[in-house]
Amino acid sequence: MTLLAWAGCLCFAAYYSGLDAVAGISAGTVVDHGVHGAAGPLFATGDELGRTGVYGLAVASLATSAVLWRRHGARVLPGGAVLLVACWSFVDSHIFWPKGVFTMLGFAVAFALLTNAASRPAKDVQHPEAQTNP
């Protein structure tokens, strides 16, 4: 499950960076140079890259929440739920006002909840390594 979280993070990093490069750098450059008709397709390509990246983030978030749930129990569920809602909202909101700003606040709340839940010892969760053989 941890490997799946890492793979999702890699997907997000690669594809969401691609969004910024294609829609931000490339489209900005063609507009600055007066190239007509090129910005629209670049934005469309950037949107597809960004959407794929956010799907990777959602996979990473779900896998990370599952790992934390196995280690810390049900107390990670609120943070995991808020995190998945933020991922869902992020698919089409990017960071733009108003939806994108609330999406980013959702990520912040989710990470705070997960950090708080994972920072306390998991007394009520049975860990396989804690079991002893007779």
PDB file of N, CA and C in Angstrom, residues 8-94:
ATOM      1  N   GLY A   8       1.392   7.097  -6.639  1.00  0.00           N
ATOM      2  CA  GLY A   8       0.438   8.191  -6.821  1.00  0.00           C
ATOM      3  C   GLY A   8       1.092   9.548  -6.679  1.00  0.00           C
ATOM      4  N   CYS A   9       2.003   9.665  -5.722  1.00  0.00           N
ATOM      5  CA  CYS A   9       2.744  10.926  -5.543  1.00  0.00           C
ATOM      6  C   CYS A   9       3.606  11.230  -6.768  1.00  0.00           C
ATOM      7  N   LEU A  10       4.248  10.205  -7.305  1.00  0.00           N
ATOM      8  CA  LEU A  10       5.070  10.384  -8.500  1.00  0.00           C
ATOM      9  C   LEU A  10       4.209  10.833  -9.675  1.00  0.00           C
ATOM     10  N   CYS A  11       3.059  10.204  -9.836  1.00  0.00           N
ATOM     11  CA  CYS A  11       2.133  10.590 -10.904  1.00  0.00           C
ATOM     12  C   CYS A  11       1.709  12.046 -10.736  1.00  0.00           C
ATOM     13  N   PHE A  12       1.332  12.425  -9.520  1.00  0.00           N
ATOM     14  CA  PHE A  12       0.924  13.809  -9.275  1.00  0.00           C
ATOM     15  C   PHE A  12       2.057  14.774  -9.595  1.00  0.00           C
ATOM     16  N   ALA A  13       3.246  14.485  -9.102  1.00  0.00           N
ATOM     17  CA  ALA A  13       4.378  15.393  -9.310  1.00  0.00           C
ATOM     18  C   ALA A  13       4.689  15.562 -10.798  1.00  0.00           C
ATOM     19  N   ALA A  14       4.689  14.472 -11.527  1.00  0.00           N
ATOM     20  CA  ALA A  14       5.040  14.542 -12.946  1.00  0.00           C
ATOM     21  C   ALA A  14       3.950  15.226 -13.764  1.00  0.00           C
ATOM     22  N   TYR A  15       2.727  14.787 -13.602  1.00  0.00           N
ATOM     23  CA  TYR A  15       1.661  15.297 -14.450  1.00  0.00           C
ATOM     24  C   TYR A  15       1.200  16.695 -14.058  1.00  0.00           C
ATOM     25  N   TYR A  16       1.156  16.996 -12.768  1.00  0.00           N
ATOM     26  CA  TYR A  16       0.730  18.338 -12.381  1.00  0.00           C
ATOM     27  C   TYR A  16       1.806  19.361 -12.724  1.00  0.00           C
ATOM     28  N   SER A  17       3.058  18.965 -12.646  1.00  0.00           N
ATOM     29  CA  SER A  17       4.135  19.846 -13.123  1.00  0.00           C
ATOM     30  C   SER A  17       4.006  20.055 -14.626  1.00  0.00           C
ATOM     31  N   GLY A  18       3.571  19.007 -15.335  1.00  0.00           N
ATOM     32  CA  GLY A  18       3.325  19.128 -16.771  1.00  0.00           C
ATOM     33  C   GLY A  18       2.247  20.150 -17.072  1.00  0.00           C
ATOM     34  N   LEU A  19       1.193  20.161 -16.252  1.00  0.00           N
ATOM     35  CA  LEU A  19       0.145  21.183 -16.401  1.00  0.00           C
ATOM     36  C   LEU A  19       0.753  22.571 -16.314  1.00  0.00           C
ATOM     37  N   ASP A  20       1.545  22.805 -15.292  1.00  0.00           N
ATOM     38  CA  ASP A  20       2.144  24.128 -15.111  1.00  0.00           C
ATOM     39  C   ASP A  20       3.080  24.488 -16.263  1.00  0.00           C
ATOM     40  N   ALA A  21       3.828  23.501 -16.757  1.00  0.00           N
ATOM     41  CA  ALA A  21       4.751  23.777 -17.853  1.00  0.00           C
ATOM     42  C   ALA A  21       4.011  24.065 -19.153  1.00  0.00           C
ATOM     43  N   VAL A  22       3.004  23.247 -19.464  1.00  0.00           N
ATOM     44  CA  VAL A  22       2.309  23.419 -20.746  1.00  0.00           C
ATOM     45  C   VAL A  22       1.353  24.604 -20.709  1.00  0.00           C
ATOM     46  N   ALA A  23       0.479  24.648 -19.698  1.00  0.00           N
ATOM     47  CA  ALA A  23      -0.527  25.712 -19.658  1.00  0.00           C
ATOM     48  C   ALA A  23       0.064  27.029 -19.178  1.00  0.00           C
ATOM     49  N   GLY A  24       1.062  26.970 -18.331  1.00  0.00           N
ATOM     50  CA  GLY A  24       1.644  28.202 -17.805  1.00  0.00           C
ATOM     51  C   GLY A  24       2.761  28.732 -18.680  1.00  0.00           C
ATOM     52  N   ILE A  25       3.815  27.974 -18.791  1.00  0.00           N
ATOM     53  CA  ILE A  25       4.999  28.450 -19.509  1.00  0.00           C
ATOM     54  C   ILE A  25       4.755  28.500 -21.016  1.00  0.00           C
ATOM     55  N   SER A  26       4.314  27.389 -21.582  1.00  0.00           N
ATOM     56  CA  SER A  26       4.157  27.330 -23.042  1.00  0.00           C
ATOM     57  C   SER A  26       3.063  28.258 -23.534  1.00  0.00           C
ATOM     58  N   ALA A  27       1.885  28.179 -22.921  1.00  0.00           N
ATOM     59  CA  ALA A  27       0.784  29.039 -23.374  1.00  0.00           C
ATOM     60  C   ALA A  27       1.128  30.507 -23.164  1.00  0.00           C
ATOM     61  N   GLY A  28       1.756  30.824 -22.062  1.00  0.00           N
ATOM     62  CA  GLY A  28       2.168  32.210 -21.823  1.00  0.00           C
ATOM     63  C   GLY A  28       3.157  32.694 -22.863  1.00  0.00           C
ATOM     64  N   THR A  29       4.062  31.827 -23.250  1.00  0.00           N
ATOM     65  CA  THR A  29       5.073  32.198 -24.250  1.00  0.00           C
ATOM     66  C   THR A  29       4.442  32.451 -25.611  1.00  0.00           C
ATOM     67  N   VAL A  30       3.537  31.583 -26.050  1.00  0.00           N
ATOM     68  CA  VAL A  30       2.930  31.794 -27.366  1.00  0.00           C
ATOM     69  C   VAL A  30       2.038  33.026 -27.376  1.00  0.00           C
ATOM     70  N   VAL A  31       1.361  33.308 -26.271  1.00  0.00           N
ATOM     71  CA  VAL A  31       0.537  34.517 -26.193  1.00  0.00           C
ATOM     72  C   VAL A  31       1.431  35.755 -26.226  1.00  0.00           C
ATOM     73  N   ASP A  32       2.519  35.731 -25.462  1.00  0.00           N
ATOM     74  CA  ASP A  32       3.445  36.872 -25.448  1.00  0.00           C
ATOM     75  C   ASP A  32       4.045  37.148 -26.824  1.00  0.00           C
ATOM     76  N   HIS A  33       4.206  36.093 -27.618  1.00  0.00           N
ATOM     77  CA  HIS A  33       4.804  36.256 -28.943  1.00  0.00           C
ATOM     78  C   HIS A  33       3.757  36.426 -30.040  1.00  0.00           C
ATOM     79  N   GLY A  34       2.514  36.553 -29.646  1.00  0.00           N
ATOM     80  CA  GLY A  34       1.461  36.833 -30.622  1.00  0.00           C
ATOM     81  C   GLY A  34       1.078  35.679 -31.518  1.00  0.00           C
ATOM     82  N   VAL A  35       1.371  34.449 -31.109  1.00  0.00           N
ATOM     83  CA  VAL A  35       0.992  33.293 -31.909  1.00  0.00           C
ATOM     84  C   VAL A  35      -0.491  33.026 -31.665  1.00  0.00           C
ATOM     85  N   HIS A  36      -1.282  33.181 -32.709  1.00  0.00           N
ATOM     86  CA  HIS A  36      -2.735  33.047 -32.572  1.00  0.00           C
ATOM     87  C   HIS A  36      -3.161  31.595 -32.755  1.00  0.00           C
ATOM     88  N   GLY A  37      -4.084  31.158 -31.912  1.00  0.00           N
ATOM     89  CA  GLY A  37      -4.652  29.829 -32.024  1.00  0.00           C
ATOM     90  C   GLY A  37      -3.897  28.732 -31.304  1.00  0.00           C
ATOM     91  N   ALA A  38      -2.765  29.035 -30.728  1.00  0.00           N
ATOM     92  CA  ALA A  38      -1.974  27.988 -30.059  1.00  0.00           C
ATOM     93  C   ALA A  38      -2.292  27.856 -28.580  1.00  0.00           C
ATOM     94  N   ALA A  39      -2.740  28.925 -27.948  1.00  0.00           N
ATOM     95  CA  ALA A  39      -2.949  28.892 -26.496  1.00  0.00           C
ATOM     96  C   ALA A  39      -4.071  27.929 -26.109  1.00  0.00           C
ATOM     97  N   GLY A  40      -5.163  27.912 -26.870  1.00  0.00           N
ATOM     98  CA  GLY A  40      -6.295  27.032 -26.548  1.00  0.00           C
ATOM     99  C   GLY A  40      -5.906  25.563 -26.476  1.00  0.00           C
ATOM    100  N   PRO A  41      -5.257  25.027 -27.511  1.00  0.00           N
ATOM    101  CA  PRO A  41      -4.826  23.629 -27.442  1.00  0.00           C
ATOM    102  C   PRO A  41      -3.814  23.362 -26.322  1.00  0.00           C
ATOM    103  N   LEU A  42      -2.966  24.331 -26.039  1.00  0.00           N
ATOM    104  CA  LEU A  42      -2.008  24.148 -24.942  1.00  0.00           C
ATOM    105  C   LEU A  42      -2.728  24.088 -23.597  1.00  0.00           C
ATOM    106  N   PHE A  43      -3.740  24.940 -23.407  1.00  0.00           N
ATOM    107  CA  PHE A  43      -4.520  24.884 -22.174  1.00  0.00           C
ATOM    108  C   PHE A  43      -5.277  23.558 -22.070  1.00  0.00           C
ATOM    109  N   ALA A  44      -5.809  23.073 -23.182  1.00  0.00           N
ATOM    110  CA  ALA A  44      -6.530  21.789 -23.169  1.00  0.00           C
ATOM    111  C   ALA A  44      -5.584  20.645 -22.796  1.00  0.00           C
ATOM    112  N   THR A  45      -4.398  20.658 -23.358  1.00  0.00           N
ATOM    113  CA  THR A  45      -3.399  19.633 -23.014  1.00  0.00           C
ATOM    114  C   THR A  45      -3.000  19.749 -21.550  1.00  0.00           C
ATOM    115  N   GLY A  46      -2.786  20.975 -21.094  1.00  0.00           N
ATOM    116  CA  GLY A  46      -2.448  21.189 -19.689  1.00  0.00           C
ATOM    117  C   GLY A  46      -3.532  20.687 -18.761  1.00  0.00           C
ATOM    118  N   ASP A  47      -4.799  20.927 -19.123  1.00  0.00           N
ATOM    119  CA  ASP A  47      -5.909  20.440 -18.299  1.00  0.00           C
ATOM    120  C   ASP A  47      -5.901  18.912 -18.187  1.00  0.00           C
ATOM    121  N   GLU A  48      -5.633  18.229 -19.291  1.00  0.00           N
ATOM    122  CA  GLU A  48      -5.573  16.762 -19.257  1.00  0.00           C
ATOM    123  C   GLU A  48      -4.423  16.275 -18.378  1.00  0.00           C
ATOM    124  N   LEU A  49      -3.273  16.921 -18.500  1.00  0.00           N
ATOM    125  CA  LEU A  49      -2.136  16.559 -17.652  1.00  0.00           C
ATOM    126  C   LEU A  49      -2.462  16.788 -16.176  1.00  0.00           C
ATOM    127  N   GLY A  50      -3.047  17.938 -15.876  1.00  0.00           N
ATOM    128  CA  GLY A  50      -3.406  18.253 -14.495  1.00  0.00           C
ATOM    129  C   GLY A  50      -4.420  17.284 -13.929  1.00  0.00           C
ATOM    130  N   ARG A  51      -5.432  16.923 -14.728  1.00  0.00           N
ATOM    131  CA  ARG A  51      -6.455  15.981 -14.265  1.00  0.00           C
ATOM    132  C   ARG A  51      -5.822  14.619 -13.941  1.00  0.00           C
ATOM    133  N   THR A  52      -4.938  14.166 -14.804  1.00  0.00           N
ATOM    134  CA  THR A  52      -4.249  12.896 -14.534  1.00  0.00           C
ATOM    135  C   THR A  52      -3.426  13.004 -13.251  1.00  0.00           C
ATOM    136  N   GLY A  53      -2.763  14.129 -13.055  1.00  0.00           N
ATOM    137  CA  GLY A  53      -1.989  14.338 -11.833  1.00  0.00           C
ATOM    138  C   GLY A  53      -2.862  14.309 -10.590  1.00  0.00           C
ATOM    139  N   VAL A  54      -4.027  14.924 -10.665  1.00  0.00           N
ATOM    140  CA  VAL A  54      -4.926  14.931  -9.507  1.00  0.00           C
ATOM    141  C   VAL A  54      -5.464  13.530  -9.237  1.00  0.00           C
ATOM    142  N   TYR A  55      -5.702  12.747 -10.282  1.00  0.00           N
ATOM    143  CA  TYR A  55      -6.104  11.353 -10.054  1.00  0.00           C
ATOM    144  C   TYR A  55      -4.984  10.593  -9.328  1.00  0.00           C
ATOM    145  N   GLY A  56      -3.737  10.872  -9.692  1.00  0.00           N
ATOM    146  CA  GLY A  56      -2.612  10.271  -8.980  1.00  0.00           C
ATOM    147  C   GLY A  56      -2.578  10.707  -7.527  1.00  0.00           C
ATOM    148  N   LEU A  57      -2.881  11.985  -7.280  1.00  0.00           N
ATOM    149  CA  LEU A  57      -2.947  12.486  -5.912  1.00  0.00           C
ATOM    150  C   LEU A  57      -4.053  11.783  -5.128  1.00  0.00           C
ATOM    151  N   ALA A  58      -5.182  11.543  -5.778  1.00  0.00           N
ATOM    152  CA  ALA A  58      -6.283  10.845  -5.105  1.00  0.00           C
ATOM    153  C   ALA A  58      -5.894   9.404  -4.753  1.00  0.00           C
ATOM    154  N   VAL A  59      -5.195   8.729  -5.652  1.00  0.00           N
ATOM    155  CA  VAL A  59      -4.711   7.374  -5.364  1.00  0.00           C
ATOM    156  C   VAL A  59      -3.732   7.408  -4.191  1.00  0.00           C
ATOM    157  N   ALA A  60      -2.805   8.368  -4.222  1.00  0.00           N
ATOM    158  CA  ALA A  60      -1.841   8.506  -3.125  1.00  0.00           C
ATOM    159  C   ALA A  60      -2.544   8.806  -1.811  1.00  0.00           C
ATOM    160  N   SER A  61      -3.556   9.655  -1.855  1.00  0.00           N
ATOM    161  CA  SER A  61      -4.298  10.023  -0.643  1.00  0.00           C
ATOM    162  C   SER A  61      -5.048   8.827  -0.076  1.00  0.00           C
ATOM    163  N   LEU A  62      -5.691   8.070  -0.941  1.00  0.00           N
ATOM    164  CA  LEU A  62      -6.429   6.888  -0.487  1.00  0.00           C
ATOM    165  C   LEU A  62      -5.479   5.839   0.087  1.00  0.00           C
ATOM    166  N   ALA A  63      -4.384   5.592  -0.610  1.00  0.00           N
ATOM    167  CA  ALA A  63      -3.412   4.601  -0.129  1.00  0.00           C
ATOM    168  C   ALA A  63      -2.769   5.055   1.187  1.00  0.00           C
ATOM    169  N   THR A  64      -2.437   6.319   1.288  1.00  0.00           N
ATOM    170  CA  THR A  64      -1.850   6.840   2.523  1.00  0.00           C
ATOM    171  C   THR A  64      -2.840   6.739   3.679  1.00  0.00           C
ATOM    172  N   SER A  65      -4.091   7.076   3.410  1.00  0.00           N
ATOM    173  CA  SER A  65      -5.119   6.964   4.449  1.00  0.00           C
ATOM    174  C   SER A  65      -5.280   5.513   4.901  1.00  0.00           C
ATOM    175  N   ALA A  66      -5.187   4.583   3.963  1.00  0.00           N
ATOM    176  CA  ALA A  66      -5.293   3.155   4.323  1.00  0.00           C
ATOM    177  C   ALA A  66      -4.119   2.719   5.202  1.00  0.00           C
ATOM    178  N   VAL A  67      -2.920   3.163   4.856  1.00  0.00           N
ATOM    179  CA  VAL A  67      -1.747   2.840   5.671  1.00  0.00           C
ATOM    180  C   VAL A  67      -1.893   3.428   7.071  1.00  0.00           C
ATOM    181  N   LEU A  68      -2.307   4.681   7.133  1.00  0.00           N
ATOM    182  CA  LEU A  68      -2.486   5.322   8.445  1.00  0.00           C
ATOM    183  C   LEU A  68      -3.599   4.659   9.238  1.00  0.00           C
ATOM    184  N   TRP A  69      -4.656   4.230   8.571  1.00  0.00           N
ATOM    185  CA  TRP A  69      -5.751   3.552   9.261  1.00  0.00           C
ATOM    186  C   TRP A  69      -5.259   2.239   9.878  1.00  0.00           C
ATOM    187  N   ARG A  70      -4.433   1.496   9.135  1.00  0.00           N
ATOM    188  CA  ARG A  70      -3.893   0.237   9.680  1.00  0.00           C
ATOM    189  C   ARG A  70      -2.988   0.498  10.874  1.00  0.00           C
ATOM    190  N   ARG A  71      -2.292   1.617  10.879  1.00  0.00           N
ATOM    191  CA  ARG A  71      -1.364   1.925  11.968  1.00  0.00           C
ATOM    192  C   ARG A  71      -2.025   2.624  13.152  1.00  0.00           C
ATOM    193  N   HIS A  72      -3.046   3.453  12.872  1.00  0.00           N
ATOM    194  CA  HIS A  72      -3.599   4.313  13.923  1.00  0.00           C
ATOM    195  C   HIS A  72      -5.100   4.159  14.137  1.00  0.00           C
ATOM    196  N   GLY A  73      -5.727   3.318  13.377  1.00  0.00           N
ATOM    197  CA  GLY A  73      -7.143   3.047  13.593  1.00  0.00           C
ATOM    198  C   GLY A  73      -8.073   4.107  13.031  1.00  0.00           C
ATOM    199  N   ALA A  74      -9.297   4.048  13.515  1.00  0.00           N
ATOM    200  CA  ALA A  74     -10.384   4.856  12.965  1.00  0.00           C
ATOM    201  C   ALA A  74     -10.202   6.358  13.155  1.00  0.00           C
ATOM    202  N   ARG A  75      -9.325   6.770  14.017  1.00  0.00           N
ATOM    203  CA  ARG A  75      -9.188   8.212  14.246  1.00  0.00           C
ATOM    204  C   ARG A  75      -8.616   8.953  13.036  1.00  0.00           C
ATOM    205  N   VAL A  76      -8.088   8.226  12.054  1.00  0.00           N
ATOM    206  CA  VAL A  76      -7.612   8.888  10.835  1.00  0.00           C
ATOM    207  C   VAL A  76      -8.726   9.062   9.804  1.00  0.00           C
ATOM    208  N   LEU A  77      -9.884   8.470  10.037  1.00  0.00           N
ATOM    209  CA  LEU A  77     -10.962   8.531   9.052  1.00  0.00           C
ATOM    210  C   LEU A  77     -11.459   9.949   8.749  1.00  0.00           C
ATOM    211  N   PRO A  78     -11.645  10.836   9.739  1.00  0.00           N
ATOM    212  CA  PRO A  78     -12.078  12.200   9.379  1.00  0.00           C
ATOM    213  C   PRO A  78     -11.088  12.909   8.447  1.00  0.00           C
ATOM    214  N   GLY A  79      -9.810  12.816   8.761  1.00  0.00           N
ATOM    215  CA  GLY A  79      -8.803  13.444   7.907  1.00  0.00           C
ATOM    216  C   GLY A  79      -8.755  12.823   6.521  1.00  0.00           C
ATOM    217  N   GLY A  80      -8.870  11.499   6.464  1.00  0.00           N
ATOM    218  CA  GLY A  80      -8.882  10.819   5.176  1.00  0.00           C
ATOM    219  C   GLY A  80     -10.092  11.205   4.343  1.00  0.00           C
ATOM    220  N   ALA A  81     -11.241  11.336   4.981  1.00  0.00           N
ATOM    221  CA  ALA A  81     -12.460  11.728   4.264  1.00  0.00           C
ATOM    222  C   ALA A  81     -12.340  13.151   3.716  1.00  0.00           C
ATOM    223  N   VAL A  82     -11.854  14.064   4.545  1.00  0.00           N
ATOM    224  CA  VAL A  82     -11.685  15.455   4.088  1.00  0.00           C
ATOM    225  C   VAL A  82     -10.657  15.496   2.954  1.00  0.00           C
ATOM    226  N   LEU A  83      -9.617  14.695   3.052  1.00  0.00           N
ATOM    227  CA  LEU A  83      -8.591  14.652   2.014  1.00  0.00           C
ATOM    228  C   LEU A  83      -9.169  14.177   0.683  1.00  0.00           C
ATOM    229  N   LEU A  84      -9.997  13.148   0.702  1.00  0.00           N
ATOM    230  CA  LEU A  84     -10.585  12.646  -0.539  1.00  0.00           C
ATOM    231  C   LEU A  84     -11.576  13.647  -1.133  1.00  0.00           C
ATOM    232  N   VAL A  85     -12.326  14.345  -0.293  1.00  0.00           N
ATOM    233  CA  VAL A  85     -13.226  15.386  -0.796  1.00  0.00           C
ATOM    234  C   VAL A  85     -12.415  16.509  -1.441  1.00  0.00           C
ATOM    235  N   ALA A  86     -11.312  16.879  -0.827  1.00  0.00           N
ATOM    236  CA  ALA A  86     -10.454  17.922  -1.398  1.00  0.00           C
ATOM    237  C   ALA A  86      -9.882  17.477  -2.747  1.00  0.00           C
ATOM    238  N   CYS A  87      -9.492  16.206  -2.848  1.00  0.00           N
ATOM    239  CA  CYS A  87      -8.996  15.685  -4.133  1.00  0.00           C
ATOM    240  C   CYS A  87     -10.082  15.772  -5.199  1.00  0.00           C
ATOM    241  N   TRP A  88     -11.301  15.379  -4.836  1.00  0.00           N
ATOM    242  CA  TRP A  88     -12.418  15.424  -5.781  1.00  0.00           C
ATOM    243  C   TRP A  88     -12.644  16.854  -6.253  1.00  0.00           C
ATOM    244  N   SER A  89     -12.599  17.801  -5.343  1.00  0.00           N
ATOM    245  CA  SER A  89     -12.799  19.201  -5.697  1.00  0.00           C
ATOM    246  C   SER A  89     -11.645  19.744  -6.538  1.00  0.00           C
ATOM    247  N   PHE A  90     -10.457  19.241  -6.312  1.00  0.00           N
ATOM    248  CA  PHE A  90      -9.253  19.729  -6.976  1.00  0.00           C
ATOM    249  C   PHE A  90      -9.234  19.386  -8.468  1.00  0.00           C
ATOM    250  N   VAL A  91      -9.989  18.373  -8.872  1.00  0.00           N
ATOM    251  CA  VAL A  91      -9.992  17.938 -10.269  1.00  0.00           C
ATOM    252  C   VAL A  91     -10.313  19.105 -11.202  1.00  0.00           C
ATOM    253  N   ASP A  92     -11.248  19.950 -10.804  1.00  0.00           N
ATOM    254  CA  ASP A  92     -11.624  21.043 -11.708  1.00  0.00           C
ATOM    255  C   ASP A  92     -11.477  22.440 -11.108  1.00  0.00           C
ATOM    256  N   SER A  93     -10.867  22.538  -9.932  1.00  0.00           N
ATOM    257  CA  SER A  93     -10.794  23.860  -9.307  1.00  0.00           C
ATOM    258  C   SER A  93      -9.418  24.495  -9.353  1.00  0.00           C
ATOM    259  N   HIS A  94      -8.387  23.705  -9.553  1.00  0.00           N
ATOM    260  CA  HIS A  94      -7.008  24.199  -9.469  1.00  0.00           C
ATOM    261  C   HIS A  94      -6.885  25.004  -8.170  1.00  0.00           C
TER     262      HIS A  94
END
